[in-house]
Coordinates of C-alpha atoms in Angstrom, one line a residue:
M1 CA -19.0 5.7 -7.1
F2 CA -21.3 6.7 -3.2
E3 CA -23.4 9.1 -5.8
H4 CA -24.1 5.3 -8.3
A5 CA -24.4 3.5 -5.0
R6 CA -26.9 5.8 -3.7
E7 CA -28.8 5.5 -6.7
H8 CA -29.2 1.3 -6.6
I9 CA -29.3 1.6 -2.9
D10 CA -32.3 -1.0 -3.2
L11 CA -29.6 -3.5 -5.3
Y12 CA -27.8 -2.8 -2.6
R13 CA -29.6 -3.9 -0.2
A14 CA -31.2 -6.9 -2.1
L15 CA -28.0 -8.3 -2.8
A16 CA -25.9 -7.8 0.6
G17 CA -28.6 -10.1 2.4
G18 CA -27.7 -13.1 0.3
R19 CA -25.3 -15.0 -0.9
G20 CA -24.6 -12.7 -4.1
G21 CA -23.9 -10.1 -2.1
T22 CA -20.1 -11.7 -1.7
I23 CA -19.7 -12.4 -5.1
V24 CA -20.6 -8.9 -6.1
L25 CA -18.3 -7.0 -3.4
G26 CA -15.9 -10.1 -4.4
S27 CA -16.2 -9.1 -8.0
I28 CA -16.2 -5.0 -7.4
R29 CA -13.2 -5.1 -4.3
E30 CA -10.9 -6.4 -7.6
I31 CA -12.2 -3.7 -10.0
L32 CA -11.3 -1.4 -7.0
C33 CA -7.9 -2.9 -6.3
D34 CA -7.0 -2.8 -10.2
L35 CA -8.2 0.3 -10.5
V36 CA -5.9 1.7 -7.5
R37 CA -3.3 -0.2 -8.2
A38 CA -2.8 1.8 -11.9
E39 CA -3.5 4.4 -9.5
L40 CA -0.3 4.0 -7.6
A41 CA 1.4 3.3 -10.8
A42 CA 0.7 6.4 -12.4
N43 CA 2.0 8.4 -9.6
K44 CA 5.0 6.5 -9.0
D45 CA 7.6 9.1 -8.6
R46 CA 5.7 10.5 -5.5
K47 CA 7.5 7.4 -3.3
L48 CA 6.7 7.1 1.2
P49 CA 8.9 8.5 3.6
D50 CA 9.0 4.6 4.6
V51 CA 9.1 1.5 2.5
V52 CA 5.5 0.2 2.4
P53 CA 4.8 -2.5 0.1
N54 CA 2.5 -1.3 -3.4
E55 CA 0.2 -4.1 -2.4
L56 CA -1.0 -3.2 1.1
I57 CA -1.0 0.5 0.1
V58 CA -4.4 -1.5 -2.5
Q59 CA -5.7 -3.5 0.2
F60 CA -5.7 -0.4 2.8
V61 CA -7.6 1.8 0.3
V62 CA -10.1 -0.7 -0.7
G63 CA -10.9 -2.7 2.3
A64 CA -11.5 1.2 4.0
F65 CA -13.6 2.7 1.0
L66 CA -15.6 -0.9 1.2
S67 CA -16.1 -0.4 4.7
V68 CA -17.0 2.9 4.2
L69 CA -19.8 2.3 0.9
I70 CA -21.3 -0.9 3.4
W71 CA -21.4 1.4 7.0
W72 CA -23.4 4.6 4.5
L73 CA -25.6 1.7 2.6
D74 CA -26.6 0.3 5.2
G75 CA -27.3 3.4 7.3
G76 CA -29.6 4.3 5.1
A77 CA -26.8 6.4 2.9
K78 CA -28.5 9.7 4.7
L79 CA -25.0 11.7 4.7
P80 CA -24.5 13.2 1.4
P81 CA -22.5 11.4 -1.3
Q82 CA -19.6 14.2 -1.8
Q83 CA -19.5 14.7 2.0
V84 CA -19.1 11.3 2.1
D85 CA -16.6 10.9 -0.6
Q86 CA -15.1 14.4 0.9
I87 CA -14.4 12.3 4.0
F88 CA -13.3 9.4 3.0
R89 CA -10.6 10.9 0.6
R90 CA -9.1 13.4 4.2
L91 CA -8.9 10.4 6.3
A92 CA -7.1 8.0 3.3
T93 CA -5.0 11.0 2.3
E94 CA -4.1 12.8 5.8
G95 CA -5.2 10.2 7.8
V96 CA -7.0 9.8 11.6
P97 CA -6.8 12.5 13.3
S98 CA -5.8 12.5 17.1
A99 CA -7.9 12.8 19.7

């Protein structure tokens, strides 16, 4: 996804400033939520230690992903897509490192 976004950064910039950006990001959010829900369903055997509603996990992952994607694109996508993906996956699976 990061590679695709970087390849189309000019389109992102054109959409981000207008009302169309909100519509596009809403559509992307819906698609990503569906993908995360499917992934959770495929891995339903792995239980979390605490009872965490699946929809909370979906919203957390998708919200964090979109925030990282927007931060990266707004900054000119200077880090390589693979590195941003690796960092996001580490944060999403291991959490934020303690200071």
